[in-house]
XYZ file of C-alpha atoms in Angstrom:
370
model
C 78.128 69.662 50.989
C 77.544 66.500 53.183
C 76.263 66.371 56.891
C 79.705 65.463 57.997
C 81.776 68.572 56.450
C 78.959 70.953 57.415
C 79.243 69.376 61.332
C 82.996 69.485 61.153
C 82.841 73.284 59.747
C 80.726 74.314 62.699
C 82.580 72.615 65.409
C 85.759 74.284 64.082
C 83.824 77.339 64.048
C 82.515 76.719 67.591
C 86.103 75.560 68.637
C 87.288 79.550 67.280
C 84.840 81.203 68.962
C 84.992 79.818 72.360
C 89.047 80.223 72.124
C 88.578 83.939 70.926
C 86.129 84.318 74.457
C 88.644 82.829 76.556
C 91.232 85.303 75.292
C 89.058 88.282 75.628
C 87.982 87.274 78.943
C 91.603 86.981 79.967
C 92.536 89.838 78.636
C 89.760 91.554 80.031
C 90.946 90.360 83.342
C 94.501 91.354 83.021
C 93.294 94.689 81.840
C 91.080 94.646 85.143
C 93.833 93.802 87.051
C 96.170 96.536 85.747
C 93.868 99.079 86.390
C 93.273 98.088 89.768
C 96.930 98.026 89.969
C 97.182 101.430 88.661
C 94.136 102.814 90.680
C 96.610 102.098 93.706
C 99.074 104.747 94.534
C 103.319 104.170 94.530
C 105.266 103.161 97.349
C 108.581 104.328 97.062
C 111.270 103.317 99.280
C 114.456 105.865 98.800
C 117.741 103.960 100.213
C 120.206 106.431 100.392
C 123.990 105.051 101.423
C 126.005 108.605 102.170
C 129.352 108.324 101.034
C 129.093 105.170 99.192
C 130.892 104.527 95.961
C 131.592 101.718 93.671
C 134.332 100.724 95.984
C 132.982 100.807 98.801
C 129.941 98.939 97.520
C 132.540 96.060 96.303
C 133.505 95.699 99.984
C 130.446 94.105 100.603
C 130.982 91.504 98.182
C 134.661 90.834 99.388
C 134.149 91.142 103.335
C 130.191 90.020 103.633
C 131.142 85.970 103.137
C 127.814 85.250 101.455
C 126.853 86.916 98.160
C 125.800 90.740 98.506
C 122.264 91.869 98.347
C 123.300 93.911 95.462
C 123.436 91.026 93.205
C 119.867 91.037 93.130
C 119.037 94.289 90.969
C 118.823 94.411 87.382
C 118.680 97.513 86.644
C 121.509 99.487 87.296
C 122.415 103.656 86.137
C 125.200 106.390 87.243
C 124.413 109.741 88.611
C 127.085 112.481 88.351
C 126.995 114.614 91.558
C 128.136 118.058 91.012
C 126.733 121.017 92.854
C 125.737 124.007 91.580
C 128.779 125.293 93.404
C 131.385 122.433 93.452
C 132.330 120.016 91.099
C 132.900 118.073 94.551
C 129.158 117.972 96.022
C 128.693 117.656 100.262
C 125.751 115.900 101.292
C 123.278 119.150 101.917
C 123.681 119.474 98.130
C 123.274 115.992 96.965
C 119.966 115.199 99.367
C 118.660 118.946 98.167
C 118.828 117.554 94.093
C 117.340 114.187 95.548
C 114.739 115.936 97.222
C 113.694 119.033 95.042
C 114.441 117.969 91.727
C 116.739 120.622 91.835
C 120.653 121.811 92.386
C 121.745 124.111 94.457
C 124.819 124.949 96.727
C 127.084 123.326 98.959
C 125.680 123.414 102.738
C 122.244 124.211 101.469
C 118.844 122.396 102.653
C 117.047 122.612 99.999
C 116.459 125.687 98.936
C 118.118 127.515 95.757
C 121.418 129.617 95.346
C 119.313 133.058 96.159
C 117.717 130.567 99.281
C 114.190 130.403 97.879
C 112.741 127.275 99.404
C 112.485 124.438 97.222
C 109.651 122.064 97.378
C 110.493 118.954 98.135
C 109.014 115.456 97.229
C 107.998 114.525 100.945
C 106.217 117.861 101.033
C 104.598 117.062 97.679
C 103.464 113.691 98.405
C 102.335 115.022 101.787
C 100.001 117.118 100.679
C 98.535 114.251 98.422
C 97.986 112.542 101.725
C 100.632 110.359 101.628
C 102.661 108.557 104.622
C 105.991 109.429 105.136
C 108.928 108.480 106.790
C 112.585 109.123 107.524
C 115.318 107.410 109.133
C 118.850 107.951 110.068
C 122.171 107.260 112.002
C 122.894 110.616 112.858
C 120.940 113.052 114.011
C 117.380 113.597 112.392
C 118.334 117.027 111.502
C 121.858 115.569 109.796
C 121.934 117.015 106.247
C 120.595 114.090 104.221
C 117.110 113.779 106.284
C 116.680 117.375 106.616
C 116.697 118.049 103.048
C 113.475 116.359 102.418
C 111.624 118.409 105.275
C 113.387 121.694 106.015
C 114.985 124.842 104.078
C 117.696 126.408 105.481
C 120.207 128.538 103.781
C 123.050 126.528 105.906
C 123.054 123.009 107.136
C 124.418 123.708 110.615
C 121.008 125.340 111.439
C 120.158 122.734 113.264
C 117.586 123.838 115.796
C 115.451 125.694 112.900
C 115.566 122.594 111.081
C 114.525 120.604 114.300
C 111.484 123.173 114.141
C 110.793 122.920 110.905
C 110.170 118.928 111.554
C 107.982 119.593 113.876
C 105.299 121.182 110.732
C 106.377 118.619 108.064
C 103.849 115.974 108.510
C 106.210 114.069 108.637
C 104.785 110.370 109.868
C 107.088 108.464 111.091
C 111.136 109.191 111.499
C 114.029 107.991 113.409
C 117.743 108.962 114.393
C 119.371 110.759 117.218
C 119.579 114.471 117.660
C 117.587 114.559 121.312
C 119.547 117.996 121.825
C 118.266 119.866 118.977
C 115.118 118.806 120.477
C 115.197 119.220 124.014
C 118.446 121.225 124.870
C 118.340 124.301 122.671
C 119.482 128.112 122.799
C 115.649 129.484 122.534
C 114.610 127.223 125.804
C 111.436 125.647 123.867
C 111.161 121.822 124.307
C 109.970 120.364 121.032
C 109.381 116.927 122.384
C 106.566 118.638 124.663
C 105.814 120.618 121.262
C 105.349 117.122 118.972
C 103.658 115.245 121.714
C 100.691 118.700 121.808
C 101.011 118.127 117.792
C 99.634 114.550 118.565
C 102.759 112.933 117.974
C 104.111 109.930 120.134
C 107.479 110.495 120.846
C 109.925 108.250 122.318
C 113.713 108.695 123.409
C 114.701 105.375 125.058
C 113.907 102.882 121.843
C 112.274 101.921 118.861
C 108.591 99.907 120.004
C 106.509 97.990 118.407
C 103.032 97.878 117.780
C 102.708 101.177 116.353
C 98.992 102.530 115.833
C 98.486 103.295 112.404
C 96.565 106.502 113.047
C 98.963 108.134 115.003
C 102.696 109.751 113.901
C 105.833 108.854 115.650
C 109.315 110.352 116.290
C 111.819 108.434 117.855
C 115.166 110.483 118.880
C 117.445 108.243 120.777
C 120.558 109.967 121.141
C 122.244 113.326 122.478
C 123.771 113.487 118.735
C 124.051 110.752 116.286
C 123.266 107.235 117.115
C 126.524 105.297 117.686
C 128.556 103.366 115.317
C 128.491 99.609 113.979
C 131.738 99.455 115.966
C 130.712 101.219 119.129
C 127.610 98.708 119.317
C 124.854 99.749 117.580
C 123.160 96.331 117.131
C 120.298 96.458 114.316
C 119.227 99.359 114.811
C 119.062 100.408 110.704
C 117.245 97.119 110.042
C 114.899 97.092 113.056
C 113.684 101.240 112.366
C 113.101 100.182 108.474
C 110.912 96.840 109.365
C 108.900 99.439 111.797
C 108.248 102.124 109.239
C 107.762 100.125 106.918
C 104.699 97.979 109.083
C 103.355 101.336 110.105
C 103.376 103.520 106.731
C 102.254 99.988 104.790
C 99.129 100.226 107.335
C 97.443 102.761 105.480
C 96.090 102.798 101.769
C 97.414 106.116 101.084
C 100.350 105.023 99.680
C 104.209 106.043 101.550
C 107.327 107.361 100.815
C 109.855 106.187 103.270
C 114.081 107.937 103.235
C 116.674 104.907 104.303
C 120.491 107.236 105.122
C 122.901 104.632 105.689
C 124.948 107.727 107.140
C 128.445 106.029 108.832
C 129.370 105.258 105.488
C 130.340 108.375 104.878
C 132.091 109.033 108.528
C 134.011 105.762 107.921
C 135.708 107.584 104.700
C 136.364 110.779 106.289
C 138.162 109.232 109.318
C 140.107 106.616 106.851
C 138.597 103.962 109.332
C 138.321 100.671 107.133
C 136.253 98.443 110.101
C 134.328 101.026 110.463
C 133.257 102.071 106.798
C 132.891 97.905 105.923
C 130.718 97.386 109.096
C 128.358 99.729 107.958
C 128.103 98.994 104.412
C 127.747 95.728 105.906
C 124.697 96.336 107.753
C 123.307 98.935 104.852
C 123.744 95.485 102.980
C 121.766 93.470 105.544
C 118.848 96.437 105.772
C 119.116 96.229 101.834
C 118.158 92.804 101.893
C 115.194 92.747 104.097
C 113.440 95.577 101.683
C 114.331 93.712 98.573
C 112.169 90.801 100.070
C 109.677 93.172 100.941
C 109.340 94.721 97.273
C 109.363 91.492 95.523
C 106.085 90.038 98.047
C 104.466 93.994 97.959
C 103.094 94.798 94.440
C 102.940 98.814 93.580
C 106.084 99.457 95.502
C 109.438 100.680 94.140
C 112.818 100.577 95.317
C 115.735 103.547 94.381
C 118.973 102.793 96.096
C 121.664 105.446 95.195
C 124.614 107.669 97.183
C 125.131 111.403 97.778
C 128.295 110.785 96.726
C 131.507 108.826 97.642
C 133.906 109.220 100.417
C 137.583 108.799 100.932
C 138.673 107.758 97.407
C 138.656 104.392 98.435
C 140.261 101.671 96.393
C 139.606 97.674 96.998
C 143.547 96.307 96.472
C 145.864 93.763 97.076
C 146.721 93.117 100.846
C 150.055 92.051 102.147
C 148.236 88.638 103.109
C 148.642 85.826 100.361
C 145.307 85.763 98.130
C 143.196 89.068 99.696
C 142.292 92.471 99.712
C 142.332 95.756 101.832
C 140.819 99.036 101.735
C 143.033 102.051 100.929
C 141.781 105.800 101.480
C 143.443 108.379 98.840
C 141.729 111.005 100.873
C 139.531 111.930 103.889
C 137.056 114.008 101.650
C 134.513 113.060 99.242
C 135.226 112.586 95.811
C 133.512 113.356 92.275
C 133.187 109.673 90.840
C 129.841 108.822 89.340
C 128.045 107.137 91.957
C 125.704 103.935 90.708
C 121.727 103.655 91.445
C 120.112 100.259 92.031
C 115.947 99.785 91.468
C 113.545 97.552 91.873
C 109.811 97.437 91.398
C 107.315 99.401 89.851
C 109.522 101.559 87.253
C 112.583 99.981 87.681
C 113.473 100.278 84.263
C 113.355 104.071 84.808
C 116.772 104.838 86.460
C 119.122 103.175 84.080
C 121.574 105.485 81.995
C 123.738 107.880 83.144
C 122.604 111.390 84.349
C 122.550 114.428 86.773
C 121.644 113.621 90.412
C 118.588 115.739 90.354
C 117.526 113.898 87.570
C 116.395 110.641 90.370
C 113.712 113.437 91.585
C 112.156 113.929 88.191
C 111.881 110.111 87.584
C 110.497 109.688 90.942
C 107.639 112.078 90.475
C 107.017 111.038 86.865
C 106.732 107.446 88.670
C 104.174 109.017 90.747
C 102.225 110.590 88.761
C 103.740 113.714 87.489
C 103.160 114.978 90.808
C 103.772 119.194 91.436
């Protein structure tokens, strides 16, 4: 074998060996990368539009006049919402499957039909140090928010579930309710009560500059925060861009509860402005946290309904070329309701299944966590 072939051989050779390097290094690298990814605990963000439907989710895309934010998701699934005691679930219900994993009755906060409390994934995640937040339209202790914090055997209880916030943990939250808090039948004042807890508690406004050691509870109405219609202003955006800067500010990892909760009110009053106003502004929210997930890394997105309200049907309008919203009825309804996610585990929530079933893929997201 000549010089030349034998020089040629071992450059190849050389050639293979620094390639095969490079690829190991790289892969060693990604593999570095992943499990500093997976080192890092899950963000969830849980976007939860009460009373929205199919339909009412299509009104977005026909009233909005720029493409809705629910273009953007990929992956797409169906939950079916019965109760343990209604074909037709009511909100207590539907938050208590989202929240415990498990079913349970019409009017119950989460606990089961003999009303054993039921764990619920706030609790869970709070006791693996975890932020967490909630936010809502109505009051704080509205069915859908209380469901992740309190157990109650009815969901009109609420100055016991008021009192039960008050020994959640519960970081950061947001609504109105100020009368459950500061107006009740047992004379205690629970703002005085959260403020001794070291809370920060505020009833004129959301602020800014929140210090990330400290919890915050902002109640800024008698009962429910007012309407899209009666002049709300950004109020749904402006609370989610706060939590979300002040449960981000800690390496803990969050879990943050979005209730879009006029959606709902708009179906049971057959009011057409107002239910498209506020899945309007659920849209705009919507949009601001799918920027946020796609420039966060480790953070996933679920956005689903309790169920749907007012059997509402996008048809033809008595105006040449347009539509109109039509109500069959001022209740909620039993259609499969749709859920949205993006991020971490997106590809999770796709198929068709039992509400509860969004808790179980939450925690197996997280960990398996009990």
């Amino acid at each position: 074998m000549t010089f030349n072939k034998l020089f040629s051989i071992g450059s190849i050779l050389t050639v293979f060996l620094l390639f095969n390097c490079s690829q190991n290094q790289e892969s060693q690298s990604k593999s570095s990368e992943q499990a500093d990814k997976n080192d890092k605990p899950l963000n969830v963000i849980f976007m939860i539009g009460d009373g929205m439907g199919l339909p009412q989710i299509t009104s977005s895309f026909y009233y909005k006049g720029s493409p809705s934010n629910f273009e953007r998701f990929k992956n797409i699934g169906f939950i079916k919402t019965s109760s343990k005691s209604n074909k037709v679930t009511d909100s207590a219900a539907g938050a208590s499957a989202f929240a415990t994993g498990n079913k349970t009755y019409n009017r119950a906060i989460s606990v089961s039909t003999d009303t054993t409390n039921m764990p619920t994934i706030l609790e869970k995640l709070e006791a693996k140090n975890y932020k967490t937040g909630l936010i809502s339209l109505t009051s704080i202790t509205h069915a859908t928010p209380a469901c992740f914090y309190a157990h109650v055997k009815d969901r009109d209880m609420h100055e016991d579930i008021a009192t039960q916030l008050l020994t959640s943990g519960t970081d950061f939250f947001a609504g109105g309710g100020l009368k459950y808090f500061s107006k009740r039948t047992d004379g205690r004042n629970l703002f005085d009560e959260f403020e001794k807890a070291g809370y920060t508690m505020d009833s004129t406004g959301l602020k800014s500059d929140l210090d990330a050691n400290k919890k915050y509870g902002f109640v800024l109405a008698e009962d429910g925060i007012p309407a899209k219609i009666e002049g709300r202003g950004d109020y749904l955006l402006d609370a989610t861009k706060l939590a979300l800067d002040h449960l981000s500010a800690s390496d803990s990892g969050y879990f943050l509860m979005v209730e879009g909760s006029y959606i709902d009110w708009g179906g049971h009053a057959k009011n057409a402005e107002m239910m498209v106003t506020e899945m309007l502004d659920f849209d705009k929210t919507l949009g601001y946290v799918l920027d946020y997930v796609e420039k966060h890394e480790n953070t996933l997105l679920v956005v689903t309904a309790d169920h749907e309200t007012g059997g509402v049907a996008i048809g033809k309008s008595d105006r040449a070329d347009s539509v109109a919203v039509y109500f069959t009825t001022d209740q909620h309804t039993a259609e499969l309701i749709p859920v949205f996610s993006k991020g971490d585990h997106e590809d999770s929530f796709r198929g068709i299944y039992e509400n509860n079933e969004i808790n179980h893929k939450l925690a197996e997201a997280l960990g398996n966590i009990k």
